[in-house]
């Protein structure tokens, strides 16, 4: 029998899709998938290496997985994902407990790598684990690649591209994931159709920059064309767009979203800052005037749109007046959804080498200030929903039912807390809003 496998997936939705592909490849090759580590012959930790906190979480997960191996002697431990891609050489020296490191290009070859390791015999002592990491990743899965869905059956992430061409000073994604590469519209549509036929009610389009889709293939307005194709698929389902870039928004894309009834009135557009000096230092390829115009046009052209964004505070050299400019912008613009990250100094990035790195207490204070403001804004905006009837996608969290509206992406946004038992998990239902909290709504069945 082939070794059984347990996989722990860390980090973002894009990494989760890689985990699903690895598991799909393994199942097709005849490996059993175990939900508990102690039942598996092989453990894979699919790591995140984006910021310092996620890297530490990945290291902790690897060490914990190694400790649990005492329950099953001979169990193999593999490390995959962004941290393995970027730091394999260092990790080989620091983590001799690991049996192998797998890079991004090796995702579809995971079954071959496990096959080379044997089954059941204790690992031979070694000072360095083998590294299966290609320096510049070029891999991108397609519809022919098997996937083992890890999300609930009613929603699925659909990765439409990989890598990134943007030069953001703070970001290490191009180092780990390589340059942008798009799937074809036909290929994405084929996978979308299969997911909808399987009962998926929400397709979440993801990439490092979804608005860059098709540009590398010389497809004009690639995301607009893709949305129209997906919108034409029969069935009741949502299409949600995540990870857009403000530099690539145009009127046609906005008009397409407004015309496609299955596309959620929800725009995820990380802005990072609003002060022109900060945008220039961050290498964001946008100006404050451009950003203000994009937000204004989104709200004017897409009726009822909820705009989600994220900002970075404490970037090297950020002054108090520059932060106050951001604070004023958030207060005035009133985003429906907003997250704030403290700047993380990452080696190998332009910002990581900058002078005037700010102390942690300044970064934390600015994050707390901005999130306190957003909490107030969110509560006021949600209070305006009380009395309305909204369509929700019903989910279960433990023993209770919750829902998500068009304005709520999984894991990152608020929820609708559903009262009573008259709900069907994985289905669309109407909910009457009876109360509002800072980030969540409370609802009962609509009569």
Short mmCIF file of C-alpha atoms in Angstrom, two decimals:
data_model
loop_
_atom_site.label_atom_id
_atom_site.label_comp_id
_atom_site.label_asym_id
_atom_site.label_seq_id
_atom_site.Cartn_x
_atom_site.Cartn_y
_atom_site.Cartn_z
CA UNK A 1 0.00 0.00 0.00
CA UNK A 2 1.11 3.56 -0.66
CA UNK A 3 1.85 5.80 2.35
CA UNK A 4 -1.13 7.63 3.80
CA UNK A 5 -0.85 11.43 4.10
CA UNK A 6 -1.96 14.16 6.48
CA UNK A 7 -1.63 17.77 5.31
CA UNK A 8 -1.70 20.99 7.35
CA UNK A 9 -2.34 24.10 5.23
CA UNK A 10 -1.28 27.52 6.53
CA UNK A 11 -1.58 31.03 5.13
CA UNK A 12 -3.82 32.46 2.45
CA UNK A 13 -6.45 31.02 0.11
CA UNK A 14 -3.89 30.88 -2.71
CA UNK A 15 -1.77 28.54 -0.60
CA UNK A 16 -4.89 26.54 0.25
CA UNK A 17 -5.44 25.82 -3.45
CA UNK A 18 -1.88 24.49 -3.65
CA UNK A 19 -2.74 22.19 -0.74
CA UNK A 20 -5.86 21.01 -2.56
CA UNK A 21 -3.81 20.29 -5.68
CA UNK A 22 -1.22 18.31 -3.71
CA UNK A 23 -3.93 16.23 -2.06
CA UNK A 24 -5.70 15.73 -5.39
CA UNK A 25 -2.50 14.48 -6.98
CA UNK A 26 -1.90 12.15 -4.04
CA UNK A 27 -5.42 10.70 -4.11
CA UNK A 28 -5.16 10.08 -7.85
CA UNK A 29 -1.86 8.28 -7.25
CA UNK A 30 -3.51 5.98 -4.70
CA UNK A 31 -2.59 7.58 -1.37
CA UNK A 32 -5.14 7.68 1.45
CA UNK A 33 -5.70 11.08 3.10
CA UNK A 34 -5.90 11.13 6.90
CA UNK A 35 -7.56 13.87 8.97
CA UNK A 36 -5.31 13.21 11.98
CA UNK A 37 -1.53 13.30 11.94
CA UNK A 38 -1.16 10.24 14.15
CA UNK A 39 -2.92 8.11 11.53
CA UNK A 40 -0.65 9.10 8.61
CA UNK A 41 2.61 7.73 7.26
CA UNK A 42 3.57 11.15 5.84
CA UNK A 43 2.85 14.64 7.17
CA UNK A 44 3.02 17.71 4.91
CA UNK A 45 3.10 21.22 6.37
CA UNK A 46 2.25 23.71 3.62
CA UNK A 47 3.80 26.90 4.97
CA UNK A 48 3.30 30.64 4.59
CA UNK A 49 6.33 32.95 4.42
CA UNK A 50 4.70 36.32 3.72
CA UNK A 51 5.40 38.25 6.94
CA UNK A 52 7.29 37.57 10.17
CA UNK A 53 4.20 36.42 12.07
CA UNK A 54 3.23 33.88 9.43
CA UNK A 55 6.78 32.58 9.21
CA UNK A 56 6.85 32.03 12.97
CA UNK A 57 3.49 30.27 12.80
CA UNK A 58 4.92 27.97 10.13
CA UNK A 59 8.03 27.17 12.18
CA UNK A 60 5.88 26.43 15.23
CA UNK A 61 3.67 24.13 13.16
CA UNK A 62 6.69 22.23 11.82
CA UNK A 63 8.14 21.77 15.32
CA UNK A 64 4.79 20.65 16.70
CA UNK A 65 4.33 18.18 13.84
CA UNK A 66 7.80 16.81 14.55
CA UNK A 67 6.97 16.29 18.24
CA UNK A 68 3.81 14.36 17.35
CA UNK A 69 5.87 11.96 15.21
CA UNK A 70 6.80 10.09 18.40
CA UNK A 71 3.31 8.59 18.29
CA UNK A 72 4.05 6.96 14.93
CA UNK A 73 7.71 5.93 14.52
CA UNK A 74 8.97 6.23 10.97
CA UNK A 75 6.50 8.95 10.03
CA UNK A 76 7.94 11.27 7.36
CA UNK A 77 7.73 15.05 7.59
CA UNK A 78 7.69 17.22 4.46
CA UNK A 79 7.66 21.03 4.35
CA UNK A 80 6.09 22.78 1.35
CA UNK A 81 4.80 26.24 0.43
CA UNK A 82 6.17 29.77 0.36
CA UNK A 83 8.58 29.44 3.28
CA UNK A 84 10.08 26.28 1.83
CA UNK A 85 10.36 27.97 -1.56
CA UNK A 86 12.22 30.96 -0.17
CA UNK A 87 14.24 29.57 2.75
CA UNK A 88 14.91 25.92 1.88
CA UNK A 89 18.69 26.28 2.12
CA UNK A 90 18.50 27.85 5.60
CA UNK A 91 15.80 25.48 6.81
CA UNK A 92 17.82 22.45 5.71
CA UNK A 93 20.48 23.45 8.24
CA UNK A 94 18.11 24.51 11.01
CA UNK A 95 15.53 21.71 10.74
CA UNK A 96 17.29 18.38 10.18
CA UNK A 97 14.12 16.70 11.47
CA UNK A 98 12.42 17.44 8.16
CA UNK A 99 12.67 14.68 5.53
CA UNK A 100 12.24 16.89 2.46
CA UNK A 101 11.43 20.43 1.32
CA UNK A 102 9.05 20.95 -1.61
CA UNK A 103 8.95 24.10 -3.75
CA UNK A 104 6.13 25.65 -5.77
CA UNK A 105 7.14 23.89 -9.00
CA UNK A 106 7.10 20.54 -7.21
CA UNK A 107 3.44 20.73 -6.12
CA UNK A 108 2.26 18.38 -8.95
CA UNK A 109 5.19 16.01 -8.22
CA UNK A 110 4.50 15.51 -4.52
CA UNK A 111 3.54 11.85 -5.07
CA UNK A 112 6.87 11.19 -6.81
CA UNK A 113 8.81 12.79 -3.96
CA UNK A 114 6.97 10.75 -1.36
CA UNK A 115 7.60 7.64 -3.46
CA UNK A 116 11.35 8.26 -3.26
CA UNK A 117 11.20 8.27 0.53
CA UNK A 118 9.95 4.71 1.02
CA UNK A 119 7.16 3.58 3.32
CA UNK A 120 7.31 2.92 7.04
CA UNK A 121 11.06 2.54 7.61
CA UNK A 122 12.60 4.97 10.11
CA UNK A 123 14.32 7.91 8.48
CA UNK A 124 18.09 7.61 8.31
CA UNK A 125 19.95 10.23 10.39
CA UNK A 126 21.00 13.15 8.24
CA UNK A 127 22.42 16.62 8.72
CA UNK A 128 20.41 17.98 5.81
CA UNK A 129 17.07 17.01 4.32
CA UNK A 130 16.85 16.90 0.53
CA UNK A 131 15.44 20.00 -1.13
CA UNK A 132 13.13 19.77 -4.12
CA UNK A 133 12.97 23.49 -4.81
CA UNK A 134 13.31 25.15 -8.22
CA UNK A 135 14.77 28.64 -7.84
CA UNK A 136 12.29 30.45 -10.12
CA UNK A 137 8.82 28.89 -9.95
CA UNK A 138 6.73 28.76 -13.10
CA UNK A 139 4.04 26.23 -12.15
CA UNK A 140 0.32 26.98 -12.48
CA UNK A 141 -2.33 24.30 -12.15
CA UNK A 142 -5.06 23.83 -14.74
CA UNK A 143 -8.46 22.13 -14.90
CA UNK A 144 -6.85 18.79 -15.79
CA UNK A 145 -5.05 18.83 -12.44
CA UNK A 146 -6.95 16.91 -9.73
CA UNK A 147 -8.02 18.86 -6.64
CA UNK A 148 -9.19 17.62 -3.25
CA UNK A 149 -11.49 20.35 -1.93
CA UNK A 150 -10.70 21.47 1.62
CA UNK A 151 -13.34 24.19 1.88
CA UNK A 152 -16.97 23.38 2.74
CA UNK A 153 -18.73 21.90 -0.28
CA UNK A 154 -20.75 25.05 -0.98
CA UNK A 155 -17.82 27.38 -1.80
CA UNK A 156 -14.49 26.99 -3.57
CA UNK A 157 -11.49 29.12 -4.41
CA UNK A 158 -10.69 29.36 -8.12
CA UNK A 159 -7.09 30.41 -8.73
CA UNK A 160 -7.00 32.23 -12.09
CA UNK A 161 -3.33 33.19 -12.04
CA UNK A 162 -0.11 32.88 -10.10
CA UNK A 163 2.87 35.11 -9.32
CA UNK A 164 3.12 38.88 -9.47
CA UNK A 165 4.79 41.54 -11.63
CA UNK A 166 4.23 44.49 -9.28
CA UNK A 167 7.32 46.05 -7.63
CA UNK A 168 5.79 46.81 -4.20
CA UNK A 169 8.64 47.70 -1.86
CA UNK A 170 7.27 45.76 1.11
CA UNK A 171 6.33 42.50 -0.63
CA UNK A 172 8.27 39.27 -1.08
CA UNK A 173 5.62 37.46 -3.15
CA UNK A 174 7.48 37.84 -6.50
CA UNK A 175 10.55 36.32 -4.83
CA UNK A 176 8.57 33.29 -3.67
CA UNK A 177 5.97 32.90 -6.41
CA UNK A 178 7.69 34.26 -9.53
CA UNK A 179 6.26 36.45 -12.28
CA UNK A 180 2.57 36.61 -13.12
CA UNK A 181 1.11 33.85 -15.27
CA UNK A 182 -2.57 33.54 -16.18
CA UNK A 183 -4.69 30.52 -16.94
CA UNK A 184 -6.75 30.69 -20.12
CA UNK A 185 -10.37 31.81 -19.98
CA UNK A 186 -11.49 28.46 -21.42
CA UNK A 187 -9.63 26.54 -18.72
CA UNK A 188 -11.01 28.63 -15.84
CA UNK A 189 -14.52 28.37 -17.26
CA UNK A 190 -14.24 24.57 -17.50
CA UNK A 191 -13.27 24.30 -13.84
CA UNK A 192 -16.01 26.74 -12.82
CA UNK A 193 -18.65 24.70 -14.65
CA UNK A 194 -17.48 21.52 -12.95
CA UNK A 195 -17.61 23.16 -9.52
CA UNK A 196 -21.11 24.54 -10.07
CA UNK A 197 -22.31 21.13 -11.33
CA UNK A 198 -20.90 19.66 -8.12
CA UNK A 199 -23.08 21.99 -6.05
CA UNK A 200 -20.71 24.88 -5.30
CA UNK A 201 -22.71 28.05 -4.57
CA UNK A 202 -19.84 30.54 -4.46
CA UNK A 203 -16.77 30.80 -6.69
CA UNK A 204 -14.04 32.98 -5.20
CA UNK A 205 -11.62 34.19 -7.90
CA UNK A 206 -8.10 34.57 -6.54
CA UNK A 207 -4.62 35.44 -7.76
CA UNK A 208 -1.86 37.70 -6.48
CA UNK A 209 -3.58 40.33 -8.65
CA UNK A 210 -6.85 39.22 -10.24
CA UNK A 211 -7.08 42.44 -12.29
CA UNK A 212 -3.84 41.45 -14.07
CA UNK A 213 -5.56 38.34 -15.44
CA UNK A 214 -4.87 37.79 -19.15
CA UNK A 215 -2.38 40.63 -19.61
CA UNK A 216 0.53 38.21 -19.96
CA UNK A 217 -1.47 36.35 -22.63
CA UNK A 218 -2.25 39.59 -24.51
CA UNK A 219 -5.95 39.21 -23.73
CA UNK A 220 -7.61 42.63 -23.63
CA UNK A 221 -9.79 43.17 -20.55
CA UNK A 222 -9.17 39.59 -19.47
CA UNK A 223 -11.02 39.75 -16.15
CA UNK A 224 -14.07 41.39 -17.77
CA UNK A 225 -14.21 38.66 -20.43
CA UNK A 226 -13.81 35.94 -17.81
CA UNK A 227 -16.61 37.37 -15.65
CA UNK A 228 -19.01 37.44 -18.58
CA UNK A 229 -18.22 33.79 -19.40
CA UNK A 230 -18.67 32.68 -15.80
CA UNK A 231 -21.85 34.70 -15.39
CA UNK A 232 -23.37 32.79 -18.33
CA UNK A 233 -23.00 29.42 -16.57
CA UNK A 234 -26.43 28.07 -15.60
CA UNK A 235 -27.30 27.80 -11.94
CA UNK A 236 -27.68 29.92 -8.82
CA UNK A 237 -24.29 30.88 -7.46
CA UNK A 238 -22.12 33.86 -6.55
CA UNK A 239 -18.88 34.95 -8.18
CA UNK A 240 -16.64 36.86 -5.77
CA UNK A 241 -13.49 38.71 -6.87
CA UNK A 242 -10.61 38.97 -4.40
CA UNK A 243 -7.16 40.60 -4.52
CA UNK A 244 -7.62 43.33 -7.13
CA UNK A 245 -5.07 46.11 -7.67
CA UNK A 246 -6.15 49.76 -7.88
CA UNK A 247 -3.81 50.40 -10.85
CA UNK A 248 -5.80 48.11 -13.17
CA UNK A 249 -9.39 49.16 -12.57
CA UNK A 250 -11.18 50.67 -15.58
CA UNK A 251 -14.69 51.59 -16.65
CA UNK A 252 -15.25 48.40 -18.62
CA UNK A 253 -14.52 46.17 -15.65
CA UNK A 254 -16.87 48.20 -13.46
CA UNK A 255 -19.60 48.08 -16.10
CA UNK A 256 -19.14 44.32 -16.51
CA UNK A 257 -19.57 43.73 -12.77
CA UNK A 258 -22.66 45.96 -12.73
CA UNK A 259 -24.17 44.00 -15.64
CA UNK A 260 -23.41 40.49 -14.31
CA UNK A 261 -26.04 39.54 -11.76
CA UNK A 262 -24.04 36.61 -10.36
CA UNK A 263 -20.98 38.73 -9.55
CA UNK A 264 -21.10 39.85 -5.91
CA UNK A 265 -21.40 43.59 -5.30
CA UNK A 266 -18.18 43.32 -3.36
CA UNK A 267 -14.79 44.72 -4.32
CA UNK A 268 -11.58 43.70 -2.56
CA UNK A 269 -8.97 46.31 -3.47
CA UNK A 270 -5.98 46.58 -1.08
CA UNK A 271 -4.84 50.22 -1.17
CA UNK A 272 -2.04 50.10 1.47
CA UNK A 273 -1.91 53.91 1.94
CA UNK A 274 -3.29 57.20 0.62
CA UNK A 275 -0.47 59.70 1.16
CA UNK A 276 1.38 60.26 -2.13
CA UNK A 277 4.82 60.15 -0.50
CA UNK A 278 4.02 56.80 1.10
CA UNK A 279 2.56 55.41 -2.12
CA UNK A 280 5.75 56.42 -3.92
CA UNK A 281 7.99 54.85 -1.28
CA UNK A 282 5.86 51.71 -1.32
CA UNK A 283 6.14 51.56 -5.13
CA UNK A 284 2.40 51.14 -5.47
CA UNK A 285 2.14 52.51 -9.04
CA UNK A 286 -0.85 54.66 -8.04
CA UNK A 287 -1.50 58.15 -6.69
CA UNK A 288 -3.96 59.40 -4.10
CA UNK A 289 -5.98 61.10 -6.86
CA UNK A 290 -6.22 57.82 -8.79
CA UNK A 291 -7.30 55.91 -5.68
CA UNK A 292 -9.97 58.46 -4.77
CA UNK A 293 -11.29 58.32 -8.33
CA UNK A 294 -11.42 54.49 -8.37
CA UNK A 295 -13.40 54.37 -5.11
CA UNK A 296 -15.75 57.09 -6.32
CA UNK A 297 -16.33 55.36 -9.65
CA UNK A 298 -16.87 51.94 -8.05
CA UNK A 299 -19.61 53.32 -5.85
CA UNK A 300 -21.18 55.32 -8.66
CA UNK A 301 -21.22 52.53 -11.25
CA UNK A 302 -21.96 49.45 -9.09
CA UNK A 303 -25.14 49.93 -7.11
CA UNK A 304 -24.94 48.73 -3.52
CA UNK A 305 -21.26 47.77 -3.73
CA UNK A 306 -19.32 46.96 -0.57
CA UNK A 307 -15.68 48.00 -0.83
CA UNK A 308 -13.10 46.10 1.18
CA UNK A 309 -9.53 47.32 1.54
CA UNK A 310 -6.38 46.90 3.62
CA UNK A 311 -3.77 49.39 4.75
CA UNK A 312 -0.22 49.15 6.05
CA UNK A 313 0.78 51.40 8.95
CA UNK A 314 4.28 51.99 10.25
CA UNK A 315 5.97 51.71 6.87
CA UNK A 316 9.60 52.96 7.06
CA UNK A 317 9.65 56.74 7.31
CA UNK A 318 5.89 57.16 7.80
CA UNK A 319 5.42 60.41 9.71
CA UNK A 320 2.60 61.28 12.06
CA UNK A 321 1.10 63.78 9.54
CA UNK A 322 1.21 61.10 6.83
CA UNK A 323 -0.59 58.67 9.12
CA UNK A 324 -3.14 61.35 10.01
CA UNK A 325 -3.79 61.83 6.28
CA UNK A 326 -4.60 58.10 6.09
CA UNK A 327 -6.78 58.34 9.21
CA UNK A 328 -8.73 61.25 7.69
CA UNK A 329 -9.17 59.36 4.41
CA UNK A 330 -10.62 56.32 6.18
CA UNK A 331 -12.94 58.50 8.26
CA UNK A 332 -14.18 60.33 5.18
CA UNK A 333 -14.43 57.39 2.76
CA UNK A 334 -16.19 55.00 5.17
CA UNK A 335 -15.19 51.63 3.78
CA UNK A 336 -17.66 48.82 4.31
CA UNK A 337 -14.83 46.40 5.11
CA UNK A 338 -11.29 47.28 6.21
CA UNK A 339 -8.22 45.58 7.63
CA UNK A 340 -4.95 47.07 8.90
CA UNK A 341 -1.51 45.46 8.98
CA UNK A 342 1.51 46.64 10.92
CA UNK A 343 4.46 46.86 8.52
CA UNK A 344 6.68 43.78 8.67
CA UNK A 345 10.35 44.22 7.72
CA UNK A 346 11.13 41.46 5.22
CA UNK A 347 14.61 40.60 4.04
CA UNK A 348 15.21 40.77 0.32
CA UNK A 349 12.65 43.55 -0.16
CA UNK A 350 13.33 47.19 -1.00
CA UNK A 351 11.55 48.38 2.15
CA UNK A 352 13.49 45.93 4.28
CA UNK A 353 16.68 47.86 3.44
CA UNK A 354 15.17 51.31 4.04
CA UNK A 355 16.29 53.63 6.81
CA UNK A 356 13.86 55.01 9.40
CA UNK A 357 12.30 51.70 10.40
CA UNK A 358 9.64 52.53 13.00
CA UNK A 359 9.48 50.97 16.47
CA UNK A 360 6.85 48.28 17.12
CA UNK A 361 4.96 50.42 19.66
CA UNK A 362 4.39 53.14 17.02
CA UNK A 363 3.14 50.62 14.49
CA UNK A 364 0.81 49.02 17.01
CA UNK A 365 -0.59 52.36 18.19
CA UNK A 366 -1.37 53.40 14.61
CA UNK A 367 -3.01 50.09 13.83
CA UNK A 368 -5.12 50.28 16.99
CA UNK A 369 -6.16 53.84 16.18
CA UNK A 370 -7.25 52.99 12.65
CA UNK A 371 -9.10 49.83 13.68
CA UNK A 372 -10.92 51.71 16.47
CA UNK A 373 -12.12 54.17 13.86
CA UNK A 374 -13.19 51.37 11.50
CA UNK A 375 -15.03 49.59 14.30
CA UNK A 376 -17.13 52.72 14.86
CA UNK A 377 -17.76 53.15 11.10
CA UNK A 378 -18.68 49.49 10.66
CA UNK A 379 -21.15 49.52 13.54
CA UNK A 380 -22.87 52.62 12.16
CA UNK A 381 -23.08 51.20 8.65
CA UNK A 382 -24.38 47.82 9.80
CA UNK A 383 -27.00 49.49 12.00
CA UNK A 384 -28.50 50.81 8.76
CA UNK A 385 -29.19 47.22 7.69
CA UNK A 386 -31.59 46.52 10.58
CA UNK A 387 -35.06 45.86 9.22
CA UNK A 388 -33.80 44.83 5.77
CA UNK A 389 -34.18 41.37 4.26
CA UNK A 390 -30.91 40.08 2.82
CA UNK A 391 -29.98 37.00 0.85
CA UNK A 392 -27.45 34.90 2.76
CA UNK A 393 -25.43 31.79 2.02
CA UNK A 394 -26.02 29.59 5.06
CA UNK A 395 -23.10 27.95 6.84
CA UNK A 396 -22.59 26.10 10.10
CA UNK A 397 -20.10 27.07 12.77
CA UNK A 398 -20.05 24.40 15.42
CA UNK A 399 -23.67 23.82 16.41
CA UNK A 400 -24.99 27.19 15.27
CA UNK A 401 -25.98 28.56 11.88
CA UNK A 402 -24.36 31.64 10.40
CA UNK A 403 -24.77 33.33 7.06
CA UNK A 404 -22.76 35.45 4.68
CA UNK A 405 -24.19 38.19 2.48
CA UNK A 406 -22.73 39.38 -0.82
CA UNK A 407 -20.64 41.76 1.29
CA UNK A 408 -18.97 39.00 3.32
CA UNK A 409 -16.07 36.91 2.08
CA UNK A 410 -15.22 33.75 4.06
CA UNK A 411 -12.86 34.10 7.04
CA UNK A 412 -11.96 37.77 6.54
CA UNK A 413 -15.28 39.60 6.92
CA UNK A 414 -18.20 39.67 9.33
CA UNK A 415 -21.08 37.21 9.54
CA UNK A 416 -24.82 37.12 9.93
CA UNK A 417 -25.69 35.32 13.18
CA UNK A 418 -28.80 33.32 12.33
CA UNK A 419 -31.41 32.66 15.01
CA UNK A 420 -33.47 29.48 15.09
CA UNK A 421 -33.12 26.17 13.26
CA UNK A 422 -34.95 26.86 9.99
CA UNK A 423 -31.76 27.04 7.99
CA UNK A 424 -30.18 24.74 5.40
CA UNK A 425 -26.39 24.60 5.33
CA UNK A 426 -24.93 25.39 1.91
CA UNK A 427 -28.12 27.00 0.55
CA UNK A 428 -29.23 30.55 -0.20
CA UNK A 429 -32.00 31.81 2.09
CA UNK A 430 -33.54 35.16 2.97
CA UNK A 431 -32.82 36.59 6.40
CA UNK A 432 -34.45 39.54 8.15
CA UNK A 433 -31.90 41.64 10.01
CA UNK A 434 -32.96 42.34 13.60
CA UNK A 435 -29.74 43.63 15.21
CA UNK A 436 -26.23 44.85 14.39
CA UNK A 437 -22.93 44.54 16.21
CA UNK A 438 -19.51 46.03 15.36
CA UNK A 439 -18.81 43.63 12.50
CA UNK A 440 -21.69 41.14 12.55
CA UNK A 441 -25.41 41.21 11.87
CA UNK A 442 -28.13 39.22 13.66
CA UNK A 443 -31.07 37.81 11.70
CA UNK A 444 -34.11 35.60 11.81
CA UNK A 445 -35.82 33.77 8.94
CA UNK A 446 -37.67 36.10 6.60
CA UNK A 447 -41.34 35.27 6.49
#
